[in-house]
Coordinates of C-alpha atoms and ligand atoms in Angstrom, one line a residue:
X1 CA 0.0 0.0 0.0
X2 CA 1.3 3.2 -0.6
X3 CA -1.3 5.6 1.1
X4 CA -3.6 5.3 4.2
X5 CA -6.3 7.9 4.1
X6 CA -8.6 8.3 7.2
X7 CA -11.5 9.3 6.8
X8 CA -14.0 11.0 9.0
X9 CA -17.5 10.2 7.3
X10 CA -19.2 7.6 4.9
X11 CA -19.8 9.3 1.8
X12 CA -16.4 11.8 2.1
X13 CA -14.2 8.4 2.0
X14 CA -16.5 7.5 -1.1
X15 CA -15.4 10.8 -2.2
X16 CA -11.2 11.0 -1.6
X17 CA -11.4 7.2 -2.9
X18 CA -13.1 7.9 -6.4
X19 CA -10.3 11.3 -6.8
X20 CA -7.7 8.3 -6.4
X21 CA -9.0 5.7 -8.4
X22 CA -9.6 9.0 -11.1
X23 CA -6.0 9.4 -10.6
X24 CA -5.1 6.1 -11.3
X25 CA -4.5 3.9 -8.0
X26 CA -6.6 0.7 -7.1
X27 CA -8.2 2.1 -4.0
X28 CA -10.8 0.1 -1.6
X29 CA -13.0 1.9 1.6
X30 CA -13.4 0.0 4.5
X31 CA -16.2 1.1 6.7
X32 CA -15.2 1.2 10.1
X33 CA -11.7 1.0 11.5
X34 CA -10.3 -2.4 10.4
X35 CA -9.4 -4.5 13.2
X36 CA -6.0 -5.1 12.3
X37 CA -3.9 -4.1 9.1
X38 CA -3.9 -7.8 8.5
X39 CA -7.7 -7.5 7.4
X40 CA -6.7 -4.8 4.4
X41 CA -7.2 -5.7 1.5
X42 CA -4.3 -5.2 -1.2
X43 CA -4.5 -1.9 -2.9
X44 CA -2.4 1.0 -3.7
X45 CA -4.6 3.1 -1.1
X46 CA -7.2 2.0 1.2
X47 CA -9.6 4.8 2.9
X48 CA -10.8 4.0 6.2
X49 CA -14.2 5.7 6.3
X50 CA -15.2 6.6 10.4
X51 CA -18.2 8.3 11.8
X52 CA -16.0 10.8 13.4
X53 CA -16.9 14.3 12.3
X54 CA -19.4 15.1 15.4
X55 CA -18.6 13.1 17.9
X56 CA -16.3 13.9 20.9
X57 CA -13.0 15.1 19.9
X58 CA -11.1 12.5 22.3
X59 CA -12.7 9.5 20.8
X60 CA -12.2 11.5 17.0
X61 CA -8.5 10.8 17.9
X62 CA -8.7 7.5 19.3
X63 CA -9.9 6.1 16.8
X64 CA -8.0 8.4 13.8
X65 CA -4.8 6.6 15.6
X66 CA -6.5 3.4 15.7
X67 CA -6.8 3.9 12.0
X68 CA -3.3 5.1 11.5
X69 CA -1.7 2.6 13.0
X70 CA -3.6 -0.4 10.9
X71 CA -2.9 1.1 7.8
X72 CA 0.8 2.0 8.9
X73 CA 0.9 -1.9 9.8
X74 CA 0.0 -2.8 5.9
X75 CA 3.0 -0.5 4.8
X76 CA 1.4 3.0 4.1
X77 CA 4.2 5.6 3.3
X78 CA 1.6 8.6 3.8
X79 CA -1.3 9.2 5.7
X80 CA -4.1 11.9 4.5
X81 CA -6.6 12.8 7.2
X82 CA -9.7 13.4 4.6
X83 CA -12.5 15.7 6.1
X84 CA -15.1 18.2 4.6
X85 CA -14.6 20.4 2.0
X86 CA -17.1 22.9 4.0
X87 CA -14.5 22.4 6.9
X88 CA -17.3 20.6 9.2
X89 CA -15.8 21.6 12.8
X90 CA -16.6 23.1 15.9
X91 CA -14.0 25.0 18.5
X92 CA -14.1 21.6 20.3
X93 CA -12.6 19.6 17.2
X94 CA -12.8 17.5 15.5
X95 CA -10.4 18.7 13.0
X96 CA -7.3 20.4 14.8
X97 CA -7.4 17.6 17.6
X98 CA -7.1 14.4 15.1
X99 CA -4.3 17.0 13.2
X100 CA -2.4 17.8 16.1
X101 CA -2.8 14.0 17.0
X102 CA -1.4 12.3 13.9
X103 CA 1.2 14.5 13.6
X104 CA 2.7 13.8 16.9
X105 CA 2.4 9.9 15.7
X106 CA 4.2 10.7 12.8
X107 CA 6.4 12.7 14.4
X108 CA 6.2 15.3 11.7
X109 CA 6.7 19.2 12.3
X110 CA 4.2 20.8 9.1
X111 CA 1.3 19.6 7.6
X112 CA -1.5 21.1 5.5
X113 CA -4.8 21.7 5.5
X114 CA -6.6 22.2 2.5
X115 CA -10.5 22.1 2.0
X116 CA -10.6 23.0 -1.7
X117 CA -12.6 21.4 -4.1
X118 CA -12.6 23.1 -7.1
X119 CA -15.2 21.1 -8.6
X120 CA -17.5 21.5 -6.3
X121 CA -17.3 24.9 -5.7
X122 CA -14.8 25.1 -2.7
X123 CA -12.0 27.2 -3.1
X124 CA -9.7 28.9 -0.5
X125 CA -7.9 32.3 -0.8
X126 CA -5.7 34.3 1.3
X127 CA -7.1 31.9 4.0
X128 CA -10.8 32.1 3.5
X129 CA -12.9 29.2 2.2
X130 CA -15.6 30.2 0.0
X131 CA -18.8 27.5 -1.4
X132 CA -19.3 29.2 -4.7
X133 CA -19.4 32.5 -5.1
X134 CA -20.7 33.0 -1.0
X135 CA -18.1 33.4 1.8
X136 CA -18.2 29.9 4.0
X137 CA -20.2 32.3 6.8
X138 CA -22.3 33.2 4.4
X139 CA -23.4 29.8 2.7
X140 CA -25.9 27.5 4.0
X141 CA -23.1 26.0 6.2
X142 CA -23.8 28.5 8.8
X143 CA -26.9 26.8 9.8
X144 CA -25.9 23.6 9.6
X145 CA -27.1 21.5 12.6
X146 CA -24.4 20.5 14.1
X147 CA -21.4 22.7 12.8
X148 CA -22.4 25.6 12.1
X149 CA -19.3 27.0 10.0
X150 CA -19.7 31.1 11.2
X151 CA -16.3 32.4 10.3
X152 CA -14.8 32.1 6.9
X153 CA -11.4 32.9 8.2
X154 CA -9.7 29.1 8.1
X155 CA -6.3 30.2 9.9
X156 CA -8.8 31.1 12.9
X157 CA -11.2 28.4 12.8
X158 CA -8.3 25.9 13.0
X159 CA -6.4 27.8 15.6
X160 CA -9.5 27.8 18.5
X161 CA -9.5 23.9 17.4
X162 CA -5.2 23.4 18.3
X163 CA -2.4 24.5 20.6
X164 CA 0.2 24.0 17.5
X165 CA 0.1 27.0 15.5
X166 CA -1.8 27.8 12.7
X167 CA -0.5 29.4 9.4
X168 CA -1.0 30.3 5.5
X169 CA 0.6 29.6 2.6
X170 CA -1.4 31.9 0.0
X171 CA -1.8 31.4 -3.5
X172 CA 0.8 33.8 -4.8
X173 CA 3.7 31.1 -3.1
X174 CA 1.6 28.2 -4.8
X175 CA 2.0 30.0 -8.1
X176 CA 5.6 29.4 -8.1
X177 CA 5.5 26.3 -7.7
X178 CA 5.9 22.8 -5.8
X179 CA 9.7 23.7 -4.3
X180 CA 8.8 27.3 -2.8
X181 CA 5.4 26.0 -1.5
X182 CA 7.6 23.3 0.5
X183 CA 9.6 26.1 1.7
X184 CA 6.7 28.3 2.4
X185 CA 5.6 25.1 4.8
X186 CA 9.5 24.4 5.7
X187 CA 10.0 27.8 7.4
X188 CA 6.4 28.3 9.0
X189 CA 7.0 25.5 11.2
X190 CA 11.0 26.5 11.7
X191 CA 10.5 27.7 15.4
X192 CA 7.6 25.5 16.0
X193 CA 5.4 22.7 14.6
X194 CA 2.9 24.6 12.7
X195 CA -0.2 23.3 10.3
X196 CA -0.6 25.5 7.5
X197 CA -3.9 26.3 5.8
X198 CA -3.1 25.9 1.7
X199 CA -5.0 28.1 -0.3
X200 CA -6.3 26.9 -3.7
X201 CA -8.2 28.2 -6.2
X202 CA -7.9 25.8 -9.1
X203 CA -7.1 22.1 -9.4
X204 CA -3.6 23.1 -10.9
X205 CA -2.9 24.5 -7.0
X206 CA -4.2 21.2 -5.8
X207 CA -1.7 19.3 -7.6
X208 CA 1.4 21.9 -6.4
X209 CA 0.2 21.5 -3.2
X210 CA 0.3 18.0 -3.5
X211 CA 3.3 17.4 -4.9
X212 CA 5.5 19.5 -2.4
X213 CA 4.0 16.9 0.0
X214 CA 5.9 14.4 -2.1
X215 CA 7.7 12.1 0.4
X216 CA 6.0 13.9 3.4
X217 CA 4.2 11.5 5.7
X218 CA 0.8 13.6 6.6
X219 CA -1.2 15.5 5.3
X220 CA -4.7 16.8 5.9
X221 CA -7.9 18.2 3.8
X222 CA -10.7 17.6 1.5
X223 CA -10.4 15.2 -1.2
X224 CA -9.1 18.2 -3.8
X225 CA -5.5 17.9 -1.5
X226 CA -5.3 14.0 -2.7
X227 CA -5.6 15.1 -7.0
X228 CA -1.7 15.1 -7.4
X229 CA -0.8 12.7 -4.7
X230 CA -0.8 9.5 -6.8
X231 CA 1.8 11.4 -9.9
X232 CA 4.3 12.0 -6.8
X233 CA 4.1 7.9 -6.3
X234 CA 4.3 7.4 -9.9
X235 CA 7.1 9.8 -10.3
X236 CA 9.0 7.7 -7.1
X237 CA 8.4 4.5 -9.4
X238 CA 5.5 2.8 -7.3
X239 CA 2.9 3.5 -9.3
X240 CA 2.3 2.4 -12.7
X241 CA 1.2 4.7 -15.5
X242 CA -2.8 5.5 -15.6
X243 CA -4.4 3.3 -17.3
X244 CA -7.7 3.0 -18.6
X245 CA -11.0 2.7 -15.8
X246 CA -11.0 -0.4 -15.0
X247 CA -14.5 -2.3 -16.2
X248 CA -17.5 -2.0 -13.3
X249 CA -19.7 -4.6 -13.5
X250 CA -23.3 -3.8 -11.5
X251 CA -25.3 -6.7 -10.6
X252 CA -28.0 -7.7 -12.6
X253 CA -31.1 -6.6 -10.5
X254 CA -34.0 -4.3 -9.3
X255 CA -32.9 -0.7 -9.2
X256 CA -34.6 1.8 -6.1
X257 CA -32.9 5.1 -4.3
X258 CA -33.3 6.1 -0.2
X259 CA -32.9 9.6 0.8
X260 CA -32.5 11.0 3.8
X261 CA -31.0 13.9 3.3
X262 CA -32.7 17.0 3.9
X263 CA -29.7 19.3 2.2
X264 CA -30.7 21.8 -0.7
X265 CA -29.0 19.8 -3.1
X266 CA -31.4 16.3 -2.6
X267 CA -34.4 18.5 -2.3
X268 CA -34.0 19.2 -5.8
X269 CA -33.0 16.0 -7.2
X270 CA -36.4 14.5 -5.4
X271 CA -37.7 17.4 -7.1
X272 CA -36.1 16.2 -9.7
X273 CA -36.9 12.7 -10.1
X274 CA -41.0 13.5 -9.4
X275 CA -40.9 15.4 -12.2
X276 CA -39.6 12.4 -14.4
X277 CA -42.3 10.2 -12.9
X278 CA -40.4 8.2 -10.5
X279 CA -42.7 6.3 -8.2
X280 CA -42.1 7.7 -4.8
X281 CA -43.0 7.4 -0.9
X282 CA -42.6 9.9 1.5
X283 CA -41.5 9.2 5.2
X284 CA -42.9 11.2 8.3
X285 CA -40.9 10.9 11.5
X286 CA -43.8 11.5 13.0
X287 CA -45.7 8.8 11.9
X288 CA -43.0 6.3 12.3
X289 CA -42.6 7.6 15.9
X290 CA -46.5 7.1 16.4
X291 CA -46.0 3.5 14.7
X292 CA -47.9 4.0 12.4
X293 CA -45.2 3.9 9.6
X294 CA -43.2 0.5 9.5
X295 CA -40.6 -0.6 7.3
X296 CA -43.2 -3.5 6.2
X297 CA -45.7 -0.2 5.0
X298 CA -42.4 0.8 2.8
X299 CA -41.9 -2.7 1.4
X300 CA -45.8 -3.3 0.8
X301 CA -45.7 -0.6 -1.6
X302 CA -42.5 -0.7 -2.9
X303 CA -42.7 -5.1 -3.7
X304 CA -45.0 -5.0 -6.8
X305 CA -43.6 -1.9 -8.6
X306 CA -39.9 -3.0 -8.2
X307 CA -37.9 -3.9 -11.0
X308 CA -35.8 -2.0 -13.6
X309 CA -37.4 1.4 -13.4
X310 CA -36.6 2.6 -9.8
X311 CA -38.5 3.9 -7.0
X312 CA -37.6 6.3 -4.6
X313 CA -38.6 6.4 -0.8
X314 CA -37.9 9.5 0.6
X315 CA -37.5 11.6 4.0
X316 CA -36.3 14.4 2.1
X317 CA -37.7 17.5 3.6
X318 CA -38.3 21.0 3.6
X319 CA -36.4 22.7 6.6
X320 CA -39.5 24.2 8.2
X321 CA -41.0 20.4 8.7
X322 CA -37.7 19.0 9.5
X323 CA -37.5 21.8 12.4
X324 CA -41.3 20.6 13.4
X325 CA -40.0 16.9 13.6
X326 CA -37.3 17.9 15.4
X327 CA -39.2 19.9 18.3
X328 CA -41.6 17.0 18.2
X329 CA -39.8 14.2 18.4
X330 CA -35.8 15.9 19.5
X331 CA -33.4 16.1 16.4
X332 CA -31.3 13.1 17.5
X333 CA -34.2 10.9 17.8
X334 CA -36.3 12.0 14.7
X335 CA -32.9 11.5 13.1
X336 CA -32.2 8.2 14.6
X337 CA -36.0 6.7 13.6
X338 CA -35.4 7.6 9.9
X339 CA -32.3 6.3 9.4
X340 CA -33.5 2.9 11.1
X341 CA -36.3 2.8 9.2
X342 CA -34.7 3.2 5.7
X343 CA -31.7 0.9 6.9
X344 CA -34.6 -1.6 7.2
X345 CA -36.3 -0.7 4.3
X346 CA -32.8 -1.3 2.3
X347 CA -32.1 -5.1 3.8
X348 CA -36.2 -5.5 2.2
X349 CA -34.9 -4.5 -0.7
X350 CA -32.0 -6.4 -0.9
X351 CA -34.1 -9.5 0.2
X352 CA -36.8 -8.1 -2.5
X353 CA -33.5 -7.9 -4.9
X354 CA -32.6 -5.0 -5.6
X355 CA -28.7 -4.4 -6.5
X356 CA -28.7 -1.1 -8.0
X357 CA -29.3 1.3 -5.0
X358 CA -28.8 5.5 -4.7
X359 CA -28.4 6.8 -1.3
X360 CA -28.5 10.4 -0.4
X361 CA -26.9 11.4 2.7
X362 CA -24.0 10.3 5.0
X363 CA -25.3 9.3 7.9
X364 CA -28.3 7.4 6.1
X365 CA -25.8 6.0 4.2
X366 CA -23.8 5.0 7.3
X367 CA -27.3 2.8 8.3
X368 CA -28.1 1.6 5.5
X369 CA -24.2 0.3 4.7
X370 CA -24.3 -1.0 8.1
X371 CA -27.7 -2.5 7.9
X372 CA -26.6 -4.8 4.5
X373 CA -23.6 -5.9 6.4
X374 CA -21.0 -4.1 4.0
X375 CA -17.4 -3.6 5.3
X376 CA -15.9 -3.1 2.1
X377 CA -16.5 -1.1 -1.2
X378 CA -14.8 -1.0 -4.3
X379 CA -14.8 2.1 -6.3
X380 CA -16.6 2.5 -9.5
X381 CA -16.8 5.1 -11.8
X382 CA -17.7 8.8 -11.2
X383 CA -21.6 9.8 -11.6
X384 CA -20.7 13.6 -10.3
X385 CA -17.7 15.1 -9.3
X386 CA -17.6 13.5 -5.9
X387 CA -20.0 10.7 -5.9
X388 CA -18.7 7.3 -7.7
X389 CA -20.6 4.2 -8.5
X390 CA -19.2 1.4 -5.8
X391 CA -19.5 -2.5 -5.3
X392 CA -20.1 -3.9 -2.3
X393 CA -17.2 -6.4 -2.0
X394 CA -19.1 -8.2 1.1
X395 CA -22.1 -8.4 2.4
X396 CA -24.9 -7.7 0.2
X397 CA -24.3 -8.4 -3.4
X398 CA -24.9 -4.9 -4.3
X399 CA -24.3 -1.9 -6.9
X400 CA -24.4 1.5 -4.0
X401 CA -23.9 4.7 -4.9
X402 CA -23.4 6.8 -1.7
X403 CA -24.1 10.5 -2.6
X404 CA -23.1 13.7 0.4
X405 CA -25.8 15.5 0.7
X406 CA -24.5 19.0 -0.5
X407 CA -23.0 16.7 -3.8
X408 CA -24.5 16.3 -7.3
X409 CA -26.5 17.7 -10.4
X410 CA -30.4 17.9 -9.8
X411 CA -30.7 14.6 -12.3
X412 CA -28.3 12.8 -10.0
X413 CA -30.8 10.1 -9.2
X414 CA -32.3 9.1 -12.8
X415 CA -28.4 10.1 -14.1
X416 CA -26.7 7.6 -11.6
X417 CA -28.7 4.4 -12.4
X418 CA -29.5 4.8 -16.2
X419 CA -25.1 4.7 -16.2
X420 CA -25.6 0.9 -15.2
X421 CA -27.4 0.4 -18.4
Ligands
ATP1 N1 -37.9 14.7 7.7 C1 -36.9 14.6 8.6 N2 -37.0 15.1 9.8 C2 -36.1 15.1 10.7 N3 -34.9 14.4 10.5 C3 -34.7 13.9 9.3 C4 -35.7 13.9 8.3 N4 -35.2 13.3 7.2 C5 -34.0 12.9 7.5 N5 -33.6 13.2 8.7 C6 -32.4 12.9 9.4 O1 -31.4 14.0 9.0 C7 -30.1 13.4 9.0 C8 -29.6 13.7 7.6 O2 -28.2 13.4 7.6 P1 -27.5 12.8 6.4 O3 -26.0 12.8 6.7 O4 -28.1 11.5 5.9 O5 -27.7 13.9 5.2 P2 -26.8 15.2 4.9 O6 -26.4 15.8 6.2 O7 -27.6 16.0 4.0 O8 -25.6 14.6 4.2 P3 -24.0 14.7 4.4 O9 -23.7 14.3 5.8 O10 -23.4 13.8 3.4 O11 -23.7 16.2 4.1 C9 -30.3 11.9 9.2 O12 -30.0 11.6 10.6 C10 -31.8 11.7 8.9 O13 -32.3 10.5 9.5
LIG2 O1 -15.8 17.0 1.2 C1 -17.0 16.9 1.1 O2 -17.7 17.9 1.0 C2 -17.6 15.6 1.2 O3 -16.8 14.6 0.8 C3 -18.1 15.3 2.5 O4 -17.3 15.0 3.4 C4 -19.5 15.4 2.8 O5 -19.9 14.9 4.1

């Protein structure tokens, strides 16, 4: 293996794996910490995909070592922390804490970190992360649940997260290229160990970036920081030339998509796919709370109109009823009765079987990866910048396509399975 990447939710790993495998390197996600680096499967990268955004920052860092010991143990040469490209933090962690941790197991003195995704509309200059054309603290990421991103200023968001000290390297060192940038990096941390926020504009500071991290055994970001990692292998000689995409073969099967996402971006694509005539069913946490909304009501419906043509059962909501949920039922619980329900409604449909299944959302994806008793993904082709077809390689025999909520075109849903055919 050449490099580990940890990663702190479902759907990002999905995301850093697919700009690898784009890149050229066989990469597979495990979900969950493996238990050993024996269990890893042989790769050029494998991306440990965690559930650690959110939760406390001690346990973020136990288990981000736990990770970076296992995939030290199958030979990695580098480590990449992978988180959002939104910067998903609070003061309290979880990024600077898991940084400030690996880097003392490494025993490194710099790092990066680098949230840009070009792409996708994240770009960072003189220090400040912008989601389009809106400042961070002025995008729907200030209202987000549970980290609301309020301050756009990267250098300070990161330095109420860490005691090491925070720095920047701006775009105008990037410009000149990969040996002033390391540098740049070399002489922030000359006194002291120091993490320096990279900006980056365009992919072509992505790969600079990347490539004066050549040899270097951490570094942190979105999944825009990994774009030139895999030339800097292949310019070492451990990589072999980029090939052609290797074939993806989707099971033969019945096709359906789960949302659970309320995020702008799935709104539409629900939006979306009603407008195309997609068969749908709508989920009210409420109702499912009451009991009077059961995974077997989903799977009633769903049974006879399964087959090539998908349907869609949905949770997807406006933010106004997802508030009203939420006082109703408490936003951890609504949360938690959704997710199980869909998770069940997913092992239906696999038992029903369906192998071609969308799912919109992290954490539902989390459940209903968990609920088919996948460990292991293989990565696929890209459907959006972001969001790659994958193959369960245990568990369920199953096509999955696990989309971030904030991720993909309004036709993602209809575009993602009529690829298969
Ligand atoms: N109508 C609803 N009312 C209340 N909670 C809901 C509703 N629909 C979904 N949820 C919950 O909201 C959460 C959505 O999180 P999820 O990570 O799946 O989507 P996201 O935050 O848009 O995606 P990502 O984490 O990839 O950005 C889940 O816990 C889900 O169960
Ligand atoms: O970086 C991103 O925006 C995504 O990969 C993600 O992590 C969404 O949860």
């Amino acid at each position: 293996m050449l490099l580990g990447v940890i990663a702190d939710d479902l759907t990002g790993a999905t995301d850093v794996a697919l700009m690898l495998a784009r890149e050229g390197m066989r990469v597979v996600q495990t979900v969950g910490v493996p238990a050993s680096a024996q269990a890893l499967p042989e790769a050029d990268a494998v991306v440990v995909s965690m559930k650690s955004r959110t939760n406390p920052a001690a346990e973020a860092v136990d288990w981000s070592l736990a990770a970076c010991d296992a995939l030290l143990g199958a030979g990695a040469r580098q480590i990449l922390f992978k988180y959002c490209s939104t910067f998903d933090s609070t003061d309290a962690g979880n990024i600077g804490p898991v940084a400030e941790a690996l880097m003392k197991r490494l025993g490194v003195g710099w790092t990066v970190a680098c949230p840009a995704f070009p792409a996708n509309g994240r770009s960072v200059y003189q220090g400040h992360l912008f989601v389009g054309a809106q400042l961070l603290s002025d995008s729907p990421m200030k209202d987000h649940p549970l980290t609301p991103m309020r301050d756009s200023n990267l250098v300070r968001v990161l330095q109420r997260q860490t005691a090491v000290k925070v720095g920047l390297v701006t775009v105008s060192t990037i410009e000149q290229g990969a040996a002033a940038t390391r540098k740049a990096f070399e002489s922030l941390a000359a006194e002291a160990p120091c993490i320096a926020i990279g900006d980056a504009i365009l992919d072509a500071h992505l790969r600079v970036l990347g490539e004066a991290f050549a040899g270097e055994k951490l570094l942190t970001g979105g999944s825009g920081i990994a774009l030139g990692l895999p030339d800097n292998f292949r310019r070492a000689g451990l990589l072999e030339p980029k090939g052609a995409p290797r074939p993806f073969h989707a099971p033969a099967g019945k096709t359906a998509i789960l949302a659970g996402s309320c995020s702008a971006a799935t709104r539409g694509q629900v939006a979306d796919a009603v407008s195309k005539g997609v068969e749908t069913f709508a989920l009210d946490p409420v109702a499912i709370a009451a009991g009077r909304l059961t995974p077997d009501h989903v799977l009633d419906w769903a049974g006879p109109r399964l087959g090539a043509r998908p349907v869609l059962v949905y949770s997807t909501a406006e933010p106004e009823a997802v508030k009203a949920a939420q006082d109703k039922l408490g936003r951890d619980a609504a949360g938690a009765l959704v997710e199980r329900l869909l998770a069940e409604v997913a092992q239906g449909f696999a038992a029903a079987g369906v192998t071609r299944l969308v799912v919109a959302g992290g954490e539902t994806s989390g459940a209903v990866v968990g609920a088919l008793g996948v460990s292991m993904l293989e990565i696929g082709p890209e459907i959006d910048p972001g969001v790659p077809w994958t193959l369960a390689a245990d568990g369920a025999s199953m096509a999955l396509a696990l989309k971030s909520g904030n991720f993909g075109a309004p036709d993602f849903f209809t575009k993602a399975l009529a690829m298969l055919d």
